[in-house]
XYZ file of C-alpha atoms in Angstrom:
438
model
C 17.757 12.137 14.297
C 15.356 9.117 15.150
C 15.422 6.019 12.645
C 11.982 5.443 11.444
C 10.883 2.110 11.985
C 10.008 0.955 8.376
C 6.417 -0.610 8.309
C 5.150 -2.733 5.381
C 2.385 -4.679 4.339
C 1.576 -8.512 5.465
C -1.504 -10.111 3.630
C -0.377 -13.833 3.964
C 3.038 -15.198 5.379
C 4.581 -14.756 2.020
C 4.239 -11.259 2.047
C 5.799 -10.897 5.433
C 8.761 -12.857 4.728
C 8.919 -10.820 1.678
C 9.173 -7.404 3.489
C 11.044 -8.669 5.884
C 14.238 -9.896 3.573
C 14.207 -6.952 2.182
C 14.735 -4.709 5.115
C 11.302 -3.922 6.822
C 11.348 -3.952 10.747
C 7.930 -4.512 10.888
C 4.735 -5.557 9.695
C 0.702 -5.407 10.122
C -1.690 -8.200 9.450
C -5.481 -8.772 10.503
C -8.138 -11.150 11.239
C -10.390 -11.179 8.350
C -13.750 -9.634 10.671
C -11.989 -7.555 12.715
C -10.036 -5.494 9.981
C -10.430 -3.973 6.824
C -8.834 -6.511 4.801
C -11.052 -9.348 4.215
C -10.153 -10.209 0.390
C -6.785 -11.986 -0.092
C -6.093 -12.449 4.064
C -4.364 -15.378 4.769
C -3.969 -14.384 7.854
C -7.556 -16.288 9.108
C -7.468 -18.146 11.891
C -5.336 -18.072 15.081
C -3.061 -20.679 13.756
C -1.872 -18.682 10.764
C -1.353 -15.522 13.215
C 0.165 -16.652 15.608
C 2.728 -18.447 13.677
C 3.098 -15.052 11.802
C 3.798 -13.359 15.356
C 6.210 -16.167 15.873
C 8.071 -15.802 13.051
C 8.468 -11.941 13.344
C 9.653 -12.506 16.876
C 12.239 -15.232 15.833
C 13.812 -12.526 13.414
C 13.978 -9.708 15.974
C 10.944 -7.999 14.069
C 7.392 -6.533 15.268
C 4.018 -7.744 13.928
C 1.197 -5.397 14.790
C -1.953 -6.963 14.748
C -4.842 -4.644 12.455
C -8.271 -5.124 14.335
C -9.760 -1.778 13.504
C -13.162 -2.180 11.938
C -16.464 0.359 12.810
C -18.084 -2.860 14.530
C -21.552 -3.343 15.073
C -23.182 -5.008 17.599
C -22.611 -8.033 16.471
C -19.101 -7.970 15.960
C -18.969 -6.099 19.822
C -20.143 -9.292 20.925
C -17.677 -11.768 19.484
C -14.692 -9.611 19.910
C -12.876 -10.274 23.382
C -14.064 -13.998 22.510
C -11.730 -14.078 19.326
C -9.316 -11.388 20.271
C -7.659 -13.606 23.759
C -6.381 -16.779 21.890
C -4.436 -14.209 19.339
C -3.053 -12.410 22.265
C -1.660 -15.443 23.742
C 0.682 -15.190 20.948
C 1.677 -11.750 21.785
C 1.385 -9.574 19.027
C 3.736 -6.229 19.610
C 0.938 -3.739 19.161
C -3.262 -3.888 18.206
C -4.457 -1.081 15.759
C -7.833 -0.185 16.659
C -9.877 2.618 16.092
C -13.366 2.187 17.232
C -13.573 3.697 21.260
C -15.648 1.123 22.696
C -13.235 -1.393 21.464
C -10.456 0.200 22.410
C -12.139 0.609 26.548
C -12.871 -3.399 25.891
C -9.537 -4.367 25.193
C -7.821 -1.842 27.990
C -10.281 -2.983 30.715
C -9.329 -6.912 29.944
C -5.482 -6.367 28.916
C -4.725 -3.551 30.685
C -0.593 -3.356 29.361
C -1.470 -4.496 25.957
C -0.004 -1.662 23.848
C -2.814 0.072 21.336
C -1.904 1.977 18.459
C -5.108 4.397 17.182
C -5.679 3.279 13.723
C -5.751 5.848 10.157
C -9.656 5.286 10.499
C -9.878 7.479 13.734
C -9.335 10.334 12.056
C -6.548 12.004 14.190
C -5.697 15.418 12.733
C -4.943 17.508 15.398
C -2.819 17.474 18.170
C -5.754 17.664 20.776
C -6.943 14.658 19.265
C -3.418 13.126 19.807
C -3.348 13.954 23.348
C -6.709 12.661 24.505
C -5.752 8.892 23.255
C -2.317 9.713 25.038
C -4.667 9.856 28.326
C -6.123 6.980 27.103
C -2.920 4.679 27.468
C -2.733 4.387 23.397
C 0.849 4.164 22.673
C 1.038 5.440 19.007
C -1.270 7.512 16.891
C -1.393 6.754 13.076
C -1.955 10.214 11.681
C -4.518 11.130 8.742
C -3.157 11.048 5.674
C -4.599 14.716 5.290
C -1.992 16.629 7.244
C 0.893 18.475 5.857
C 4.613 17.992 7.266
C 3.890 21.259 9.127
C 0.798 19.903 10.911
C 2.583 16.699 11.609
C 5.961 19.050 12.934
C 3.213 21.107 15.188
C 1.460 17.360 16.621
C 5.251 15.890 17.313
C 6.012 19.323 19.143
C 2.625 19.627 21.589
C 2.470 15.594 22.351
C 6.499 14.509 22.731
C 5.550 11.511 24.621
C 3.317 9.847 21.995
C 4.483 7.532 18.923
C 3.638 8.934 15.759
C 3.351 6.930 12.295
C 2.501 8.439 8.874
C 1.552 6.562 5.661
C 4.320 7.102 3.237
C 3.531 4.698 -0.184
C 0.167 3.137 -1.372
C -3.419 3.568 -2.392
C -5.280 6.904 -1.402
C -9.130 6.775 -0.449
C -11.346 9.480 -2.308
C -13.042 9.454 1.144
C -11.474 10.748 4.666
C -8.695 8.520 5.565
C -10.473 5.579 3.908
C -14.536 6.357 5.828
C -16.198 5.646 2.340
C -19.579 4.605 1.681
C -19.225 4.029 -1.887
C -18.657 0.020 -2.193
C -21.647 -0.003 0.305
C -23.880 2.103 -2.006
C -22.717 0.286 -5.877
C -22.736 -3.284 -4.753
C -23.830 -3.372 -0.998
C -20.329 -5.033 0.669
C -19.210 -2.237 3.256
C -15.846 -0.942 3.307
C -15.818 0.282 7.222
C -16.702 -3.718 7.557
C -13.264 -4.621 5.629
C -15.256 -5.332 2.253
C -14.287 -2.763 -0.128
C -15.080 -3.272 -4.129
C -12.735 -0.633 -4.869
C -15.709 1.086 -6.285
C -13.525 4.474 -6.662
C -11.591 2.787 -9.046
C -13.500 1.219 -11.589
C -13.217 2.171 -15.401
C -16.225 4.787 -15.456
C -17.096 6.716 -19.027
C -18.907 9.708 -19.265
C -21.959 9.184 -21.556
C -23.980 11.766 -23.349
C -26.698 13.457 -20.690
C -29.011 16.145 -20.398
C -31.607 17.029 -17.555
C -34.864 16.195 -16.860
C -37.373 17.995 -15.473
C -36.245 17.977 -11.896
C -32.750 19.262 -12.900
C -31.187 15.760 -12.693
C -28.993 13.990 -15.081
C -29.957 11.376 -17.553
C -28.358 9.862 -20.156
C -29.385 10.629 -23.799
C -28.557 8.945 -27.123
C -28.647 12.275 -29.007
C -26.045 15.258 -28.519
C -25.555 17.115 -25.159
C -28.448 19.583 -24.008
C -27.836 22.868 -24.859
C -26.293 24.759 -21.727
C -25.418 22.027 -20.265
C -21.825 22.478 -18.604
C -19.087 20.756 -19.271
C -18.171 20.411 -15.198
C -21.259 18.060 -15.166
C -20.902 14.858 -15.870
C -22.477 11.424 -16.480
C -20.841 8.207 -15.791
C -21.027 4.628 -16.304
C -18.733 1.833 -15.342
C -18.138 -0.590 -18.860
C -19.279 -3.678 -16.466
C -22.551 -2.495 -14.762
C -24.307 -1.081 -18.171
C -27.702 1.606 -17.448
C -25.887 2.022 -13.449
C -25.954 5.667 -14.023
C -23.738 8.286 -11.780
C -23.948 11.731 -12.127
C -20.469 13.717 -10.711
C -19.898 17.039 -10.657
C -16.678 18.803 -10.507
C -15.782 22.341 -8.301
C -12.523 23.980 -8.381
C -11.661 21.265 -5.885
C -11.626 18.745 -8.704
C -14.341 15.666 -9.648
C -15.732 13.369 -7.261
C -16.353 9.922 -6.893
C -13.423 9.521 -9.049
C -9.961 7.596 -9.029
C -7.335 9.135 -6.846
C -3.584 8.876 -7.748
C -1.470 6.801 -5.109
C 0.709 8.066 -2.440
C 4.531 8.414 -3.188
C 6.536 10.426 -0.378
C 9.893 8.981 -0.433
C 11.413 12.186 -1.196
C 10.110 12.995 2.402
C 11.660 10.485 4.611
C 14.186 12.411 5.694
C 12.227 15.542 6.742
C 9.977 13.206 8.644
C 12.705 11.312 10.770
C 14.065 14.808 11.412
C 10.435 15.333 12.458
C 10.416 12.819 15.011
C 7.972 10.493 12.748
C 8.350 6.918 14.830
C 6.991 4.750 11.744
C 6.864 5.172 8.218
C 4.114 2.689 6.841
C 3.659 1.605 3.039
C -0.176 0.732 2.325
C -0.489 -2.489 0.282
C -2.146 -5.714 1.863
C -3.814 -7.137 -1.306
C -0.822 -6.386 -3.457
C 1.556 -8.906 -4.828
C 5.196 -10.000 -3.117
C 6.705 -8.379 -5.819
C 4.869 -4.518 -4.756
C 6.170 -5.299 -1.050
C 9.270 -6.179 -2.117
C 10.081 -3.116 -4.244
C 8.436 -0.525 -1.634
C 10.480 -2.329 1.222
C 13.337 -2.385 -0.591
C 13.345 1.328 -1.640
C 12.006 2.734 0.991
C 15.002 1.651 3.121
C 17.478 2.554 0.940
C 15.699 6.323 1.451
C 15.731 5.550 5.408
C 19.564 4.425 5.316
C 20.533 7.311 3.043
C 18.891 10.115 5.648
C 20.301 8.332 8.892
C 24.203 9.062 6.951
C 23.464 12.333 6.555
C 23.187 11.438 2.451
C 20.983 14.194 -0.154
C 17.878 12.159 -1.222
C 18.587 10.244 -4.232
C 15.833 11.089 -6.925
C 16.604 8.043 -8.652
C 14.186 5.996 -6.004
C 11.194 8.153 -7.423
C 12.272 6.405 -11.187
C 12.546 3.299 -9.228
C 8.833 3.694 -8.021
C 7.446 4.570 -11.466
C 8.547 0.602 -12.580
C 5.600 -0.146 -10.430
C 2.290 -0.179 -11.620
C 0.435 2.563 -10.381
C -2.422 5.082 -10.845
C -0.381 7.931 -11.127
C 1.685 9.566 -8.080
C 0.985 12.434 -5.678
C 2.544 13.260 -2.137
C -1.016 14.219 -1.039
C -1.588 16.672 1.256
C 2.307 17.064 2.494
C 3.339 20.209 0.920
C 0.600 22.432 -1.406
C 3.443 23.713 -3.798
C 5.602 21.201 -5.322
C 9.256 22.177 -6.388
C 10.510 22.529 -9.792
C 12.386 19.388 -10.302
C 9.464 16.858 -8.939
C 7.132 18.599 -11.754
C 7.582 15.376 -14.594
C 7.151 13.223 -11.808
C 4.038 14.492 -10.616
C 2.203 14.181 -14.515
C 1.128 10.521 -14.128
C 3.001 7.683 -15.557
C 2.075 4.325 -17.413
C -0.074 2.262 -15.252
C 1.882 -0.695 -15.866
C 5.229 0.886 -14.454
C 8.088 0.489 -16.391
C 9.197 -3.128 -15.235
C 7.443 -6.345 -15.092
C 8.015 -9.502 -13.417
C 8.670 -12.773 -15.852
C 9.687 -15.097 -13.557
C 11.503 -16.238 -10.069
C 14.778 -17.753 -9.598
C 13.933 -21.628 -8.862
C 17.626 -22.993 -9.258
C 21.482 -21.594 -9.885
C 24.505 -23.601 -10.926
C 27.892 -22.510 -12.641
C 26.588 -21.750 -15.920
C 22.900 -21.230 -15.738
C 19.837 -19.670 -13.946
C 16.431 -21.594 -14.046
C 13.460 -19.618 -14.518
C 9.997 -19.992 -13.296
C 8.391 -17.867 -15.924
C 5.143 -15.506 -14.834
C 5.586 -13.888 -18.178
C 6.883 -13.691 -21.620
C 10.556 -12.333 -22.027
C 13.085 -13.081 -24.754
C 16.822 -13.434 -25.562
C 17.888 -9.453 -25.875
C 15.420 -8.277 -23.373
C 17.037 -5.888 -21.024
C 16.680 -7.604 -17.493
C 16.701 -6.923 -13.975
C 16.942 -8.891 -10.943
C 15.711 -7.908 -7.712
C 17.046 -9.573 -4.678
C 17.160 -8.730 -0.752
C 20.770 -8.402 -1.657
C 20.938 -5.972 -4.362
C 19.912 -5.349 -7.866
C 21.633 -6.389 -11.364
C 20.830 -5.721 -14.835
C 21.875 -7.486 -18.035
C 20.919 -8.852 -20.730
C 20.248 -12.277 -22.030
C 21.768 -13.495 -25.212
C 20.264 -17.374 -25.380
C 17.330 -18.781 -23.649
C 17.004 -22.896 -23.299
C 14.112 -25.197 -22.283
C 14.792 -27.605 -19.370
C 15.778 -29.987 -21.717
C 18.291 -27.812 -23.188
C 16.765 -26.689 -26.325
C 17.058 -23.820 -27.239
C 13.914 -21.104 -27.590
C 12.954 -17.858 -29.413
C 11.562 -16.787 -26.479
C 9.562 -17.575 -22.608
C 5.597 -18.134 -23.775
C 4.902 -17.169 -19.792
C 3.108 -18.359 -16.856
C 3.669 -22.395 -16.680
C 7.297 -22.679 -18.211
C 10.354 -23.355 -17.030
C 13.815 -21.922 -18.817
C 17.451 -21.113 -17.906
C 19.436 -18.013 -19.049
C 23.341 -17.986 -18.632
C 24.464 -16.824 -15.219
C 25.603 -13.406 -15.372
C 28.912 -12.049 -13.831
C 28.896 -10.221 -10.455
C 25.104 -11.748 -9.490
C 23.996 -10.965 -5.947
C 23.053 -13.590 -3.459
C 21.717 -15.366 -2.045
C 18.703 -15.074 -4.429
C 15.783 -16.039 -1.927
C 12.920 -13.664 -2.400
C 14.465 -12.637 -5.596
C 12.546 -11.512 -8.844
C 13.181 -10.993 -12.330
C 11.745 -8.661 -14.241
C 12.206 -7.038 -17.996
C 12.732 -3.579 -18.518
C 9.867 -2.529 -20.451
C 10.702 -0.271 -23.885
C 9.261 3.181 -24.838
C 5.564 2.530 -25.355
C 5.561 -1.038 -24.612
């Protein structure tokens, strides 16, 4: 069976040398107008990149370079000019997806390896072929196929590189080709500036029709026959911005979508022949990349031994904060024993950081606190080297008073070391298990 290369997430360097300590073999990071990450990119000039691609290199790792916008002319224009001085730093692979890009870059660097980008749309294994023909090396597949679709693509088209999205946000749009952010507040998501406009807190408000048939809101009580599957929303921040959806037996539109979780797949998909198994996450915090990576090859390592999947990493998953989780569109009926899994969770996980490890000695561990925790809290630390938790009896200042409890984000406190503590505790977190209904 082929070990998936384990693909994570790299919105500034932090975030890289966060997946990388804890076990990813690569990465993927973009220039702010050529991808589809323009919010929290520190990844913005050539400087920054290519000292990324340096880095990766120096650890043995890949950095694949995102650069797959829907350009217009003006972005045609100013491509090869400030695509060359990143390739000088020799990223291990671009990820494109508009054609005339792709011809630009293959006529100018004609062994630069190519991998087609989610945003092509690949769902077949025609499709597949016809970039193979192309010279691309590796296909991203749609997040719309099933593992049988995926088995059939691997099967037809041996000789191409296939990567799947395994963790992350899902688009309510095909494989992320939305219009929405364009149409609420006018900052294109095919242009890398998506508002996340899927997501917002929208409240259905009392309608009825007019007399054209369409929706509009009302102050008194719903029009009679007016059916429940229609629906009038407004988002709590943009009051009188008026959206009528209307749900089918397919479910209800321009709504949120729950995020990907397919961990319990990994194994099926290295005994597919899946090349890559990618985690979706570039504007998420260290502490997201670091519990994704670090899962996520504990799955990979367990399926290369020949080990059954170990349904405690879906628990560890739900201590993120998420929207929900679904596999997608990998299998339509979902066994048994995944069923309490699949009905949602807390959006704030079960776990939250308080604080980083900023110093260790003998006796004590200093705290950088993010936020508030307190002597009795059941705690966990997460480090590249393993995970530990304890509890806290006592809780000091730096000046070794003693306190009720961490106020948060600015303070500084030490808790006694515990016994058995991994290290070394760079990249490490620590987080508080969060009660019942906390």
């Amino acid at each position: 069976m082929n070990t998936p290369e384990l693909l994570a997430p790299a919105g500034t360097p932090a975030h890289m040398e966060t997946a990388f300590a804890y076990g990813a073999d690569a990465v993927y990071a973009g220039q702010p107008r050529y991808s589809l990450r323009v919010r929290n990119n520190s990844f913005k000039d050539v400087a920054a990149l290519g000292a990324g691609i340096e880095r990766a290199h120096a650890l043995g790792k890949q950095f694949y370079l995102v650069s797959n916008i829907a350009p217009h002319n003006d972005k045609v224009r100013s491509y090869l000019r400030d695509l060359a001085p990143v390739l000088e730093h020799k990223p291990d692979a671009l990820i494109m997806s508009d054609p005339g890009l792709i011809m630009l870059v293959r006529e100018r660097w004609p062994d630069q390896p190519i991998h087609l980008s989610v945003q092509a749309n690949a769902v077949n294994w025609a499709t597949v072929e016809f970039w193979r023909r192309q010279g691309i090396s590796r296909v991203i597949l749609s997040r719309e196929l099933a593992l049988n679709e995926i088995r059939e693509i691997r099967d037809r088209v041996p000789d191409m590189e296939l990567e799947v999205f395994v963790h992350g946000a899902l688009c309510m749009a095909y494989s992320g080709r939305c219009l929405l952010s364009g149409y609420m507040n006018h900052r294109d998501a095919n242009q890398g500036a998506c508002t996340n406009a899927c997501r917002w807190n929208y409240q259905p408000v009392q309608h009825s029709h007019d007399q054209t048939g369409d929706l509009i809101a009302t102050s008194g009580g719903m029009a009679q026959g007016v059916s429940p599957k229609e629906i009038l929303l407004e988002e709590p921040n943009r009051p009188g911005g008026f959206i009528p959806a209307y749900e089918d037996e397919h479910g209800t539109y321009i709504m949120n979508s729950k995020d990907l979780r397919a961990v319990q797949h990994v194994a099926e998909l290295a005994r597919i022949g899946v090349h890559s198994l990618k985690i979706e996450g570039r504007t998420k915090s260290t502490y997201y990349v670091a519990r994704t990576t670090q899962i996520y090859r504990h799955a990979i390592d367990d399926a290369m031994q020949g080990k059954p999947f170990d349904m405690g990493l879906m628990d560890e998953l739900e201590a993120l904060s998420n929207r929900g989780y679904t596999e997608g569109f990998l299998r339509r009926h979902v066994p048994q024993e995944y069923q309490s899994y699949e009905q949602g969770s807390s959006f704030l996980g079960t776990q939250q950081v308080v604080g980083t490890i900023t110093d260790m000695n003998d006796q004590w561990l200093t705290i950088d606190v993010k936020n508030k925790f307190a002597p009795g809290d059941q705690l966990e630390l997460i480090s590249p080297s393993g995970n530990l938790r304890f509890s806290a009896n006592i809780m000091e200042n730096r000046n070794g008073q003693s306190m009720e409890y961490a106020p948060g984000s600015g303070h500084i406190v030490r808790i006694p070391k515990p016994a058995d503590l991994p290290q070394p505790l760079e990249h490490s977190y620590l987080t508080r298990i969060l009660p019942a209904g906390d």
